[in-house]
Coordinates of C-alpha atoms and ligand atoms in Angstrom, one line a residue:
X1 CA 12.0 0.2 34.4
X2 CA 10.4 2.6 32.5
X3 CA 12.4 5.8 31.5
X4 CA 12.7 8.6 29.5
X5 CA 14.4 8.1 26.0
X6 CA 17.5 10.2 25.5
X7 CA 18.5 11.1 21.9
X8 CA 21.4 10.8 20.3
X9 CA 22.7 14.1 19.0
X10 CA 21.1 15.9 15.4
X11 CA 22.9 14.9 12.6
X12 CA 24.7 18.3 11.1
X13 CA 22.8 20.9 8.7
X14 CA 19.8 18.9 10.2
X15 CA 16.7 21.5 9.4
X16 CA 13.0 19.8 10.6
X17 CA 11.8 23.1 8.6
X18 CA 13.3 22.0 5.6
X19 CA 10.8 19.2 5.1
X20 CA 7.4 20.8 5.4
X21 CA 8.5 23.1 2.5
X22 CA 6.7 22.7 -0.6
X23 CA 8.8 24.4 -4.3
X24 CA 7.0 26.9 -5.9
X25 CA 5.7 25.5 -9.4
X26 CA 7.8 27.0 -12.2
X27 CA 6.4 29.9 -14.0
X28 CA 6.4 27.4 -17.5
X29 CA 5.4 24.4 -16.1
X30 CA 2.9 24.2 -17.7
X31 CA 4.8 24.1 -21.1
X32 CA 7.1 22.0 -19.6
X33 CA 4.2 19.2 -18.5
X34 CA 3.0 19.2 -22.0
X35 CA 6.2 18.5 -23.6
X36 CA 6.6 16.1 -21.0
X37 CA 3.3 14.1 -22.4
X38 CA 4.4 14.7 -25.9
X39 CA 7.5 12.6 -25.1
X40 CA 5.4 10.0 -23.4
X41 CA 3.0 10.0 -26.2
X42 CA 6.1 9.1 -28.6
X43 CA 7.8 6.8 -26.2
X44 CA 4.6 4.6 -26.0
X45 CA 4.2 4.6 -29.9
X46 CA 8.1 3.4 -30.3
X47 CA 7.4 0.7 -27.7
X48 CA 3.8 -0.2 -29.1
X49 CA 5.1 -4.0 -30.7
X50 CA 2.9 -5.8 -30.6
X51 CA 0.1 -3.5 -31.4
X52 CA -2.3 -6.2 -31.8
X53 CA -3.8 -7.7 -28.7
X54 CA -6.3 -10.4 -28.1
X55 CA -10.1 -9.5 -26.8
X56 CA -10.4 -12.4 -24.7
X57 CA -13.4 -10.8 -23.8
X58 CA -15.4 -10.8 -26.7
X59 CA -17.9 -13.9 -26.0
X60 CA -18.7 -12.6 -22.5
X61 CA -19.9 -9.5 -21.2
X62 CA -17.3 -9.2 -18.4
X63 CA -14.4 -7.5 -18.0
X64 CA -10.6 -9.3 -18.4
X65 CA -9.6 -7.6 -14.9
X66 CA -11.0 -5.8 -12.4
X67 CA -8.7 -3.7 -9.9
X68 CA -10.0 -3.1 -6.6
X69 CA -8.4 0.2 -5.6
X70 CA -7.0 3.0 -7.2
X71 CA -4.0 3.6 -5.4
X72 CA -0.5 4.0 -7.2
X73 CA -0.7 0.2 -6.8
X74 CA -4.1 -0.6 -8.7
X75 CA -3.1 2.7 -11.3
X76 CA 0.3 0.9 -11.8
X77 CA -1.5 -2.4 -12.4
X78 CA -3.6 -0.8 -14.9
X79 CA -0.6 0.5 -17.1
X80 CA 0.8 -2.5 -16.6
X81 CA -2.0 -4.9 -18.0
X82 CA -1.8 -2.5 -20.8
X83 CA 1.7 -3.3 -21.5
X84 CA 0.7 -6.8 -21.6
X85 CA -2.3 -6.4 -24.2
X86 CA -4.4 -6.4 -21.5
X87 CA -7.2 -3.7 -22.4
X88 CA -11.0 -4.8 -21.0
X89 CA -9.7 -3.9 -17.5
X90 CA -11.4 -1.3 -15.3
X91 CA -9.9 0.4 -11.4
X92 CA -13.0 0.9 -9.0
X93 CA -12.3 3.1 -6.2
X94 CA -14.7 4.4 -3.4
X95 CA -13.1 7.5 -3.0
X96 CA -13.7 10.8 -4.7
X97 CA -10.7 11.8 -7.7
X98 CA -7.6 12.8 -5.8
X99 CA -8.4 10.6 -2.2
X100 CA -7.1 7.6 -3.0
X101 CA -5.0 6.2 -0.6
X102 CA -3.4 7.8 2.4
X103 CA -1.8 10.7 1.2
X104 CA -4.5 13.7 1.3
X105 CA -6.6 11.9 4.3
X106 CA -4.8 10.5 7.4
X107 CA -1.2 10.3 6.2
X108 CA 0.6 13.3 8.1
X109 CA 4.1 13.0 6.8
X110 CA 6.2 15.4 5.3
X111 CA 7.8 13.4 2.9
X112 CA 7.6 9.7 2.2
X113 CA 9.2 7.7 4.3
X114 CA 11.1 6.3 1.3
X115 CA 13.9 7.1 -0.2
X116 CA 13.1 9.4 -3.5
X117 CA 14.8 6.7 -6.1
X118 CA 12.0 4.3 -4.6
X119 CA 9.1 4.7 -6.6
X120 CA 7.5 1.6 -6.8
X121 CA 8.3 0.9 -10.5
X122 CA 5.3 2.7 -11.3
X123 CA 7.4 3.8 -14.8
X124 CA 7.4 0.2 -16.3
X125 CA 10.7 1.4 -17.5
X126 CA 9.3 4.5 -19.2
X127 CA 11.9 6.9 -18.0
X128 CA 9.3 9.6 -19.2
X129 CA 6.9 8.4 -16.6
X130 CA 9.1 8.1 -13.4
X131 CA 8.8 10.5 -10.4
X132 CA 11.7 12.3 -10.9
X133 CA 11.0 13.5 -14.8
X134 CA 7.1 14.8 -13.6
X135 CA 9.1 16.7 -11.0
X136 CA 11.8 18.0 -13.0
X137 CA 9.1 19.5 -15.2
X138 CA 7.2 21.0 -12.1
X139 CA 10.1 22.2 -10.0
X140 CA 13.3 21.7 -12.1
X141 CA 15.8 19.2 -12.1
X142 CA 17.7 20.8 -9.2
X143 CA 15.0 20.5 -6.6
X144 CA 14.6 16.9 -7.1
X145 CA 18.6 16.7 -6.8
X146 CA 18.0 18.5 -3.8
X147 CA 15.7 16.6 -1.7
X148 CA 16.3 13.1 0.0
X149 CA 12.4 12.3 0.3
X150 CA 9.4 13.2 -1.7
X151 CA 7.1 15.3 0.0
X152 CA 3.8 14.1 0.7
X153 CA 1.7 15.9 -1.5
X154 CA 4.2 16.2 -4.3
X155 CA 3.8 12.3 -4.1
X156 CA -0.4 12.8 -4.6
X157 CA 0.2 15.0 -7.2
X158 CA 2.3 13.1 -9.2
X159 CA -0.2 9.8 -8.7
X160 CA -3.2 12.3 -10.0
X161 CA -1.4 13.0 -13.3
X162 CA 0.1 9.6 -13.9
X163 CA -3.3 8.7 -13.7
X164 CA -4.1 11.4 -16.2
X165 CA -1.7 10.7 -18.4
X166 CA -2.6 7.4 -19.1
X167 CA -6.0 7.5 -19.4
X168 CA -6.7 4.9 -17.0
X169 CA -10.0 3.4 -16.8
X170 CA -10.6 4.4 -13.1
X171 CA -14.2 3.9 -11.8
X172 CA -14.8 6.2 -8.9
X173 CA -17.2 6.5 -5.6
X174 CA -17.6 2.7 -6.4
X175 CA -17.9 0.6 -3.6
X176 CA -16.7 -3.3 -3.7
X177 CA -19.1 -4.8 -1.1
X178 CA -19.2 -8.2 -1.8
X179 CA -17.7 -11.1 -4.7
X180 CA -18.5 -14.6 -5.7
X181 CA -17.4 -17.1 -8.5
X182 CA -20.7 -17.5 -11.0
X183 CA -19.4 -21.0 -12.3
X184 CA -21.7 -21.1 -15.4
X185 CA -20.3 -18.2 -17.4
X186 CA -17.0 -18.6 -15.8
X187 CA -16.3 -15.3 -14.0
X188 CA -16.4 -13.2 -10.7
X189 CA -19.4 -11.2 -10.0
X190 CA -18.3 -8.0 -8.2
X191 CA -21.3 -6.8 -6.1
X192 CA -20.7 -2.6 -6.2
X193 CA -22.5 0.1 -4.9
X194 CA -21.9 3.1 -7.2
X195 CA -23.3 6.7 -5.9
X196 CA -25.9 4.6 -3.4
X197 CA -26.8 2.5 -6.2
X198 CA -26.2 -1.4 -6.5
X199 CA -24.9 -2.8 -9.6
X200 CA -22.8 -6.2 -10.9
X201 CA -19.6 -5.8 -12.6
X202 CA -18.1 -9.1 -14.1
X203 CA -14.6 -9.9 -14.0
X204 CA -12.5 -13.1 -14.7
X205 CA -9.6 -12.2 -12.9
X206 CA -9.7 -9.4 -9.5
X207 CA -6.3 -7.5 -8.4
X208 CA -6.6 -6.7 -4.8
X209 CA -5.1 -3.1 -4.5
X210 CA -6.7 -2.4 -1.5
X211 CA -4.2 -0.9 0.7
X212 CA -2.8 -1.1 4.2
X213 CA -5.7 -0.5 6.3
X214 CA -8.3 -3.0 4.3
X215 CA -8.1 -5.8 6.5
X216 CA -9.4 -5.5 9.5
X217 CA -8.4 -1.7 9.5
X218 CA -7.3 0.3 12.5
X219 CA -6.2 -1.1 16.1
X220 CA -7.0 0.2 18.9
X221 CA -6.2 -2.0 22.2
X222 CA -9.2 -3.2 23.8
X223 CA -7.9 -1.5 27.0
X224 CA -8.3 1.8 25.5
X225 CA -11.6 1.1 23.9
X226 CA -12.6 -0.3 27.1
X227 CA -11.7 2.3 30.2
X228 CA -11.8 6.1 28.1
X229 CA -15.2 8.0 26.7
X230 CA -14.6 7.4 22.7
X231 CA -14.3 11.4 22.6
X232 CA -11.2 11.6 24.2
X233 CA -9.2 9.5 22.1
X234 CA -8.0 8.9 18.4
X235 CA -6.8 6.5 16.1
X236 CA -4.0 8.3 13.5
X237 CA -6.2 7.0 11.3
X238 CA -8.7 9.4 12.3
X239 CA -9.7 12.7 10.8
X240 CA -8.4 14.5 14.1
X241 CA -9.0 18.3 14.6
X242 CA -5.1 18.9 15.7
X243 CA -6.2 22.5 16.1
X244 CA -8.3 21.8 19.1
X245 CA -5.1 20.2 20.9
X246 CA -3.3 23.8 20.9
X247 CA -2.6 24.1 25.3
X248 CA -3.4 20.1 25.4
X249 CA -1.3 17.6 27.0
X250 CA -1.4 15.0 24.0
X251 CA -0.5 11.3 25.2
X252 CA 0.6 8.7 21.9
X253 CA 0.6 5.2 22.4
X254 CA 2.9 3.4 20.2
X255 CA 6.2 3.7 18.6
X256 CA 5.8 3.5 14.7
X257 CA 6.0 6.1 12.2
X258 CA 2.7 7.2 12.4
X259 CA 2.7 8.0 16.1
X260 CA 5.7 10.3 15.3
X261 CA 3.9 11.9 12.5
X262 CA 0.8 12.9 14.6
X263 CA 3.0 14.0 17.5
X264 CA 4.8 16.6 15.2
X265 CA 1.5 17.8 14.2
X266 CA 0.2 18.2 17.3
X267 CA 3.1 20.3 18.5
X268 CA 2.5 22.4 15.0
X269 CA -0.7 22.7 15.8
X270 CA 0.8 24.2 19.7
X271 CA 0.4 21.2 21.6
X272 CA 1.4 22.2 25.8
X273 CA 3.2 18.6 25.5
X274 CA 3.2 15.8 23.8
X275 CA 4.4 12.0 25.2
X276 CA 5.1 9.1 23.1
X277 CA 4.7 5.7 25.2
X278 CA 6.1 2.4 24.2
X279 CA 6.3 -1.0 25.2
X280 CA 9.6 -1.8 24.3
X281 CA 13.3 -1.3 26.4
X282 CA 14.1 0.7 23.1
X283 CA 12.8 2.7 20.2
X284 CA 13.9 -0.2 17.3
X285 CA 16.5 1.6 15.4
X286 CA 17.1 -1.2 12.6
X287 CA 15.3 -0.9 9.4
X288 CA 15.8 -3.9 7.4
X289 CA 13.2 -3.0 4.6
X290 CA 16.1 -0.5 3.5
X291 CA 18.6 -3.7 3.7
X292 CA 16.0 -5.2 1.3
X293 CA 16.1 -3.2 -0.7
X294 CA 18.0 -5.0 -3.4
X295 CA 17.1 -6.9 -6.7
X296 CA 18.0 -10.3 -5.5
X297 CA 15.7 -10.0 -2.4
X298 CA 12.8 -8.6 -3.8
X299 CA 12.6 -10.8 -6.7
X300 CA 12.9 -13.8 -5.4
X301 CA 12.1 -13.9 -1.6
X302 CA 8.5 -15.1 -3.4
X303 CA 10.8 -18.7 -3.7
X304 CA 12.4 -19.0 -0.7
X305 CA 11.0 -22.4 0.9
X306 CA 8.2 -21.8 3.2
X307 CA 10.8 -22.1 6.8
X308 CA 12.8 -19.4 5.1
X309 CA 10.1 -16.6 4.4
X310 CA 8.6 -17.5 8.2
X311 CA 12.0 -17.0 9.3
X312 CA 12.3 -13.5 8.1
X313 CA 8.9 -12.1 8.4
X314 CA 8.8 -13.1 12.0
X315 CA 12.5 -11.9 12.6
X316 CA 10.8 -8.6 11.0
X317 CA 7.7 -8.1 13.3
X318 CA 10.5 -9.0 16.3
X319 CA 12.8 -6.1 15.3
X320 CA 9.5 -4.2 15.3
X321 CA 8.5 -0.7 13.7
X322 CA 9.9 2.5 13.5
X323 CA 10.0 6.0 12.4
X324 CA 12.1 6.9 9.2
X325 CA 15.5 8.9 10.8
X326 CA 13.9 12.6 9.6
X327 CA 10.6 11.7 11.4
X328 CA 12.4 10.5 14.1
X329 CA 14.9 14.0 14.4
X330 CA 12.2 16.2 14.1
X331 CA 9.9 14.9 16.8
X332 CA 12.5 13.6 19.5
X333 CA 14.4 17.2 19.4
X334 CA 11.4 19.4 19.8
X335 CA 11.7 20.4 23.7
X336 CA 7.6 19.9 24.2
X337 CA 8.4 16.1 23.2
X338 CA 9.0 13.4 25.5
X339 CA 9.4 9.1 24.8
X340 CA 8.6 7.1 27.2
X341 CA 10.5 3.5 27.0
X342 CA 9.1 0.3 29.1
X343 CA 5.8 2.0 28.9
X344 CA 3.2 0.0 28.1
X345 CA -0.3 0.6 29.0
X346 CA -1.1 -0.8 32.4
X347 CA -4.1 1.2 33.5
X348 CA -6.3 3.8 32.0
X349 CA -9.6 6.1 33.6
X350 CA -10.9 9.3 32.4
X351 CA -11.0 11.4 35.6
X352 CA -12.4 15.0 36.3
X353 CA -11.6 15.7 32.5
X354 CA -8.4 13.7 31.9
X355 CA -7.0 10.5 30.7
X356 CA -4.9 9.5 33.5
X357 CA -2.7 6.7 32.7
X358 CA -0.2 3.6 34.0
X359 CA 2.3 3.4 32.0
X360 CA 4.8 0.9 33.4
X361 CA 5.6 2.1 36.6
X362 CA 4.5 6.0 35.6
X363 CA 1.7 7.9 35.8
X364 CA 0.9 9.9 32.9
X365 CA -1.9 12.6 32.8
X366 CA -3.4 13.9 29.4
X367 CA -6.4 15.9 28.0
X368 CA -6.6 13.4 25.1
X369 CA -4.9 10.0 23.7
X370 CA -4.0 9.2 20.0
X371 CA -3.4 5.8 18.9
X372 CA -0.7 5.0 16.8
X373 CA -1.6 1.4 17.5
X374 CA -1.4 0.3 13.4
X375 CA -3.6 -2.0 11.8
X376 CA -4.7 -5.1 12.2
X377 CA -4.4 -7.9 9.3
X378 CA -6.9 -10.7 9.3
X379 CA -8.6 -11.3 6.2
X380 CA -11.9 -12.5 8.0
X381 CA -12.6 -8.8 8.5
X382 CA -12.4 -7.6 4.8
X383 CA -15.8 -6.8 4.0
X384 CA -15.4 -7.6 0.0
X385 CA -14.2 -10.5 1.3
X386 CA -17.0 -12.3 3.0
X387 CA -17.5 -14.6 0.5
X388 CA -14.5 -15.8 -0.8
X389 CA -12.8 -15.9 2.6
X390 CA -13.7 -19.1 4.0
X391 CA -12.3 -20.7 1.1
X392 CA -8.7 -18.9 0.6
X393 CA -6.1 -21.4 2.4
X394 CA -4.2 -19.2 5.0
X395 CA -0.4 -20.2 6.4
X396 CA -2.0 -22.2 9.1
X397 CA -3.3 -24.7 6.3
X398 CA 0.2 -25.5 4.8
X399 CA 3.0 -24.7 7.7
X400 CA 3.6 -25.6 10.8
X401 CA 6.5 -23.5 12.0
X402 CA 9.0 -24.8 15.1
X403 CA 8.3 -24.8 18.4
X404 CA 8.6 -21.0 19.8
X405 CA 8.3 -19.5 16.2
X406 CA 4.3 -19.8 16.4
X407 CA 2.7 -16.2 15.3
X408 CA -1.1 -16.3 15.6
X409 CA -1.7 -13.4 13.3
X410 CA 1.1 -14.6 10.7
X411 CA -0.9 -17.9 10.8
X412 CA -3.7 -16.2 9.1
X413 CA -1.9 -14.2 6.3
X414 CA -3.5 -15.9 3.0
X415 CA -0.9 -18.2 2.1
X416 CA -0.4 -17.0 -2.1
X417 CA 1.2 -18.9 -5.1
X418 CA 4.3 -17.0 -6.9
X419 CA 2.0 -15.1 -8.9
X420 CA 0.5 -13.4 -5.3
X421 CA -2.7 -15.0 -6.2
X422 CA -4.8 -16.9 -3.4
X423 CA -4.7 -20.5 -3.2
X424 CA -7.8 -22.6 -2.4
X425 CA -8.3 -24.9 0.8
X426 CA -9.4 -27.5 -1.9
X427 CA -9.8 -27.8 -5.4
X428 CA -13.5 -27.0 -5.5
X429 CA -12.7 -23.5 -5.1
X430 CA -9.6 -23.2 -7.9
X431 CA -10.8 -20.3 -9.2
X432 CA -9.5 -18.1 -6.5
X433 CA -5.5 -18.1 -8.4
X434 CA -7.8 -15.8 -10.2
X435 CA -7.7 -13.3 -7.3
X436 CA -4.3 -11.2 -6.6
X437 CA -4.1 -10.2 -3.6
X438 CA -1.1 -6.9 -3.1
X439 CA -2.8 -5.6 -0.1
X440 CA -2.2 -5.9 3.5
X441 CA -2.7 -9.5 4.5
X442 CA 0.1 -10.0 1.6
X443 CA 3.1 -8.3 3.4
X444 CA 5.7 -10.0 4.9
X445 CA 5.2 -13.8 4.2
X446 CA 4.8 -13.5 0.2
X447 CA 8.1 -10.7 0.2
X448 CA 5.4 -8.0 -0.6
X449 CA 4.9 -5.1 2.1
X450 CA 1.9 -3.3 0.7
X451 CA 4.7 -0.7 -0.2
X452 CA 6.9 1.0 -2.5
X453 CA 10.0 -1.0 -2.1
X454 CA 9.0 -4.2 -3.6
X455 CA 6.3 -3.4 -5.4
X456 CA 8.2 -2.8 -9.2
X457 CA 9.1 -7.1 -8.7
X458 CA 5.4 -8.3 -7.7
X459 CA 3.7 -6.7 -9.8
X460 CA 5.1 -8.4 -13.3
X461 CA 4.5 -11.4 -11.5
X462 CA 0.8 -10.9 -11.2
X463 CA 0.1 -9.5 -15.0
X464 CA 2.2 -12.4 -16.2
X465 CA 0.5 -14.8 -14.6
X466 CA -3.1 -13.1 -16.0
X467 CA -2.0 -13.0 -19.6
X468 CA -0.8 -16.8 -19.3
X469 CA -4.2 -18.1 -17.9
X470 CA -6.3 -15.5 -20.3
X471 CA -4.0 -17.0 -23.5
X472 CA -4.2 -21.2 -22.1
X473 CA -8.5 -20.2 -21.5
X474 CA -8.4 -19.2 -25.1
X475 CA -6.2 -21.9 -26.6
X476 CA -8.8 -23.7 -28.9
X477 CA -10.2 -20.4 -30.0
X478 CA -6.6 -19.2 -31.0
X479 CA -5.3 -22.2 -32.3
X480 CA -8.4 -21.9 -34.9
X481 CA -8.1 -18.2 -35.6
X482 CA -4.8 -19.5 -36.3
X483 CA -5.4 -21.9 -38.8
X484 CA -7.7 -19.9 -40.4
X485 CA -5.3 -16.9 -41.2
X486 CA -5.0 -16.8 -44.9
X487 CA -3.8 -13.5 -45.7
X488 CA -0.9 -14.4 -48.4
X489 CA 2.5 -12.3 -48.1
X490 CA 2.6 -12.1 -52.0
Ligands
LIG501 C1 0.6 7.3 6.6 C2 1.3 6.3 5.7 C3 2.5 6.7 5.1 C4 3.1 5.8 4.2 N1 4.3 6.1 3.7 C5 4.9 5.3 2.9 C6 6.2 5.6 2.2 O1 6.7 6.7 2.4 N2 6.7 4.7 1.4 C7 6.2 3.5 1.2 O2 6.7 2.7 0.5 N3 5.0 3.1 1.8 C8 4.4 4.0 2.6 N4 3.2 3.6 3.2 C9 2.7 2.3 2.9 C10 2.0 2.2 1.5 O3 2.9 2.6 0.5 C11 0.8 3.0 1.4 O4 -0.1 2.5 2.4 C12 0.2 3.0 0.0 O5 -0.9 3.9 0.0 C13 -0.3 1.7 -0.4 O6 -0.8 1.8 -1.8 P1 -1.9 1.0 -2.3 O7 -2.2 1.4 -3.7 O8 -1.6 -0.4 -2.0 O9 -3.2 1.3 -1.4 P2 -3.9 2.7 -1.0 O10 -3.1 3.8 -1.5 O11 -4.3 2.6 0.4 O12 -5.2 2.7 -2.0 C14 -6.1 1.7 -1.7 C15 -7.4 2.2 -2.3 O13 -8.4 1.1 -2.3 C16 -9.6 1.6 -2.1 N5 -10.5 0.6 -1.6 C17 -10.2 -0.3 -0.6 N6 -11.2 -1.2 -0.4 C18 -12.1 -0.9 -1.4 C19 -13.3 -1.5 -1.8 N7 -13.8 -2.6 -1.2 N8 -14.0 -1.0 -2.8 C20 -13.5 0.1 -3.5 N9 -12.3 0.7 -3.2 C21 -11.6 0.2 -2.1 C22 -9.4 2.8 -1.1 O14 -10.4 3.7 -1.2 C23 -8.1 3.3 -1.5 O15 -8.2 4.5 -2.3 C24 2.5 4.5 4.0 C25 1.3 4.2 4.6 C26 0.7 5.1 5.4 C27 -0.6 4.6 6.0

């Protein structure tokens, strides 16, 4: 029966204000920031051993690695290649400086949905480099001490300079459009389109940064796409003018995060109503990615037996997703918000200027829909992809899970070694462990969630695993250098 969801009440000192405010910068942060890199500087000199590092690339014109994605996952790669020796290795991004990733374009958020301590390991250790010292210097200690979540922006700012910071070699407006193995000199060729123009880059090993939305990107149910003019709905994906909804009866399908987050705005932006629809008897309340969160867990869900990591990926997409408790508060208490529970979409038509929907046994009337339907995850539908995807082996290929635990989509998640690389259907096509893949088709079965909870474990995993295969490639070539080393101690 569907009904109206009744919420439980605020937690006490509970201020939805409180999270939309930004700090004002100090008046010597600037000072502050450059002592700040002065300290890194001096930390990465005391923790340069060994200095010396190998140019594996020297008898070929390609690069050691080549990062699709600059995002603080492809940025932390970067840094940490570096730490490994790793230096020929080059981040291409299609975005402009300062778009990467969600956080300036469709996320709408306050604060991360994260706790503040989780910051993806993005420091290597470096306590110089972590979140909370770049903020200190900013806004002072006390603010950070303050807060629960990062905000948003503070989040994209912090990205920016870390990527500042360390010089990384980031490659922007560059376009990865399509990649193949060129088996005679023993490397990827990354098919790019930089500023309109098409160019090669060569790589022997790929890190797949590509975020959330890559594969397959937004969902929107075919009944949507189907029954409604395509100007009268959104995907949260969208650039949405939430202006334009000020008097508007906004209707949200879905029940995740994001659907909370464009609700709130629309109500900002003076929304007449908004209503949140769901399929579910309940709004899931159970968040085990914060239960993860734990060193055993993340490090080592990666060698779980294959039942095991089936086991909890599908008990995760049962429990289902859900808004973070602050996104949650601020949305369900605003009086011009209403959730709909056992809701799911039935009918829709577009009549005499409205969406007019059946949602379970209601009818719903609004002036315009948003989706906050998620993203789809099939590989097949990752344009850089193309190539290599009829070759990567998928779950399908190696497990058969027990009767009544079959998941079509989880059947297609590329099914990657310990090292997150891909595996090939056959041996023909071995040179895909040279591809890492920490973006969205990755989540759930291999223990990485294309987010910041896990990411500090997977990612020494994958520049570990590059070093190792760069130093065994090189073996004769080393064991020769090292024979002919004559420089005599005295
Ligand atoms: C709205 C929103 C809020 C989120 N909040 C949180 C949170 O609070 N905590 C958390 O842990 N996780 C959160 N996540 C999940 C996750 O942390 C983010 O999606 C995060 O941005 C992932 O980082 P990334 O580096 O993997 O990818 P992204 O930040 O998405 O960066 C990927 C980059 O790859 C580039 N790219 C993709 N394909 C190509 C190509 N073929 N050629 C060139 N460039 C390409 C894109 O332009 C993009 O800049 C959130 C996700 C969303 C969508």
């Amino acid at each position: 029966m569907t009904s109206v969801h009744c919420p439980p009440s605020l937690p006490k000192d509970f201020d939805p204000q409180a999270f939309w405010t930004l700090p004002p910068l100090l008046a010597d942060a600037d000072q502050r920031l450059q002592r700040l890199a002065t300290d890194i500087a001096t930390d990465l000199e005391l923790l340069s051993y060994p200095s010396r590092t190998w140019d594996y690339s020297r008898h070929t014109d390609s690069l050691e690695v080549a990062i699709i994605g600059a995002g603080y996952v492809g940025k932390s790669a970067a840094f940490g290649l570096r730490r490994y020796g790793l230096s020929q290795v080059r981040i291409f991004d299609r975005c402009s400086p300062g778009q990467e990733g969600p956080w300036r374009t469709y996320a709408r958020n306050a604060t991360l949905r994260t706790p503040k301590d989780v910051t993806g390991g993005l420091d290597w250790g470096m306590p110089n480099l972590n979140f909370r010292r770049w903020c200190a210097a900013c806004y002072g200690d006390e603010y950070w001490q303050q807060i629960r979540y990062i905000p948003r922006l503070l989040w994209a700012d912090y990205l920016d300079w870390y990527g500042n910071i360390l010089k990384l070699p980031i490659q922007y407006h560059t376009d990865i459009v399509d990649i193949h193995w060129q088996a005679d000199e023993q490397c990827f060729w990354l098919q790019t389109m930089h500023k309109g123009m098409g160019e090669i880059q060569k790589a022997r090993f790929i890190i797949f940064a590509t975020g959330m939305d890559c594969a397959g990107g937004q969902y929107v149910p075919a009944i949507v796409q189907t029954s409604l003019p395509a100007d009268c709905y959104h995907h949260t994906m969208d650039t949405i003018d939430f202006v334009a909804m000020a008097g508007q009866r906004v209707g949200i399908i879905g029940g995740g995060a994001s659907a909370f987050d464009n609700g709130i705005m629309a109500l900002q932006a003076g929304a007449e109503s908004v209503d949140i629809m769901i399929r579910r008897p309940q709004l899931p309340n159970l968040n085990r990615i914060r239960w993860s969160e734990w060193n055993g867990y993340h490090r080592h869900f990666i060698d779980l037996p294959d039942g095991m990591k089936w086991a909890y990926s599908l008990a995760e997409l049962r429990v289902g997703q859900l808004p973070p408790p602050h996104t949650y508060y601020q949305a369900i208490t605003h009086p011009r918000l209403t959730l709909y529970t056992n809701a799911p979409v039935n009918q829709l038509n577009y009549q005499k200027g409205e969406v007019v929907g059946q949602y379970g046994e209601l009818t719903l009337r609004h002036d315009v829909l948003i989706c906050g339907t998620g993203f789809v995850t099939d590989l097949d539908a990752q344009p850089e992809l193309k190539t290599l995807a009829p070759y990567i082996a998928r779950w399908e290929d190696r497990y058969t899970p027990p009767p009544g635990d079959e998941h079509l989509a989880m059947a297609r998640y590329p099914y990657l070694g310990k090292s997150l690389q891909f595996t090939p259907v056959s041996s023909d096509y071995a040179y895909l462990n040279r591809c890492y893949y920490l973006s969205s088709g990755a989540a759930l079965l291999s223990g990485y969630r294309a987010n910041l909870s896990g990411l500090q474990f997977a990612l020494p995993r994958v520049t570990y695993d590059i070093g190792r295969q760069l130093f065994l490639d090189h073996q004769d070539e080393i064991w020769a250098a090292y024979n002919a080393y004559d420089i005599k101690e005295y």
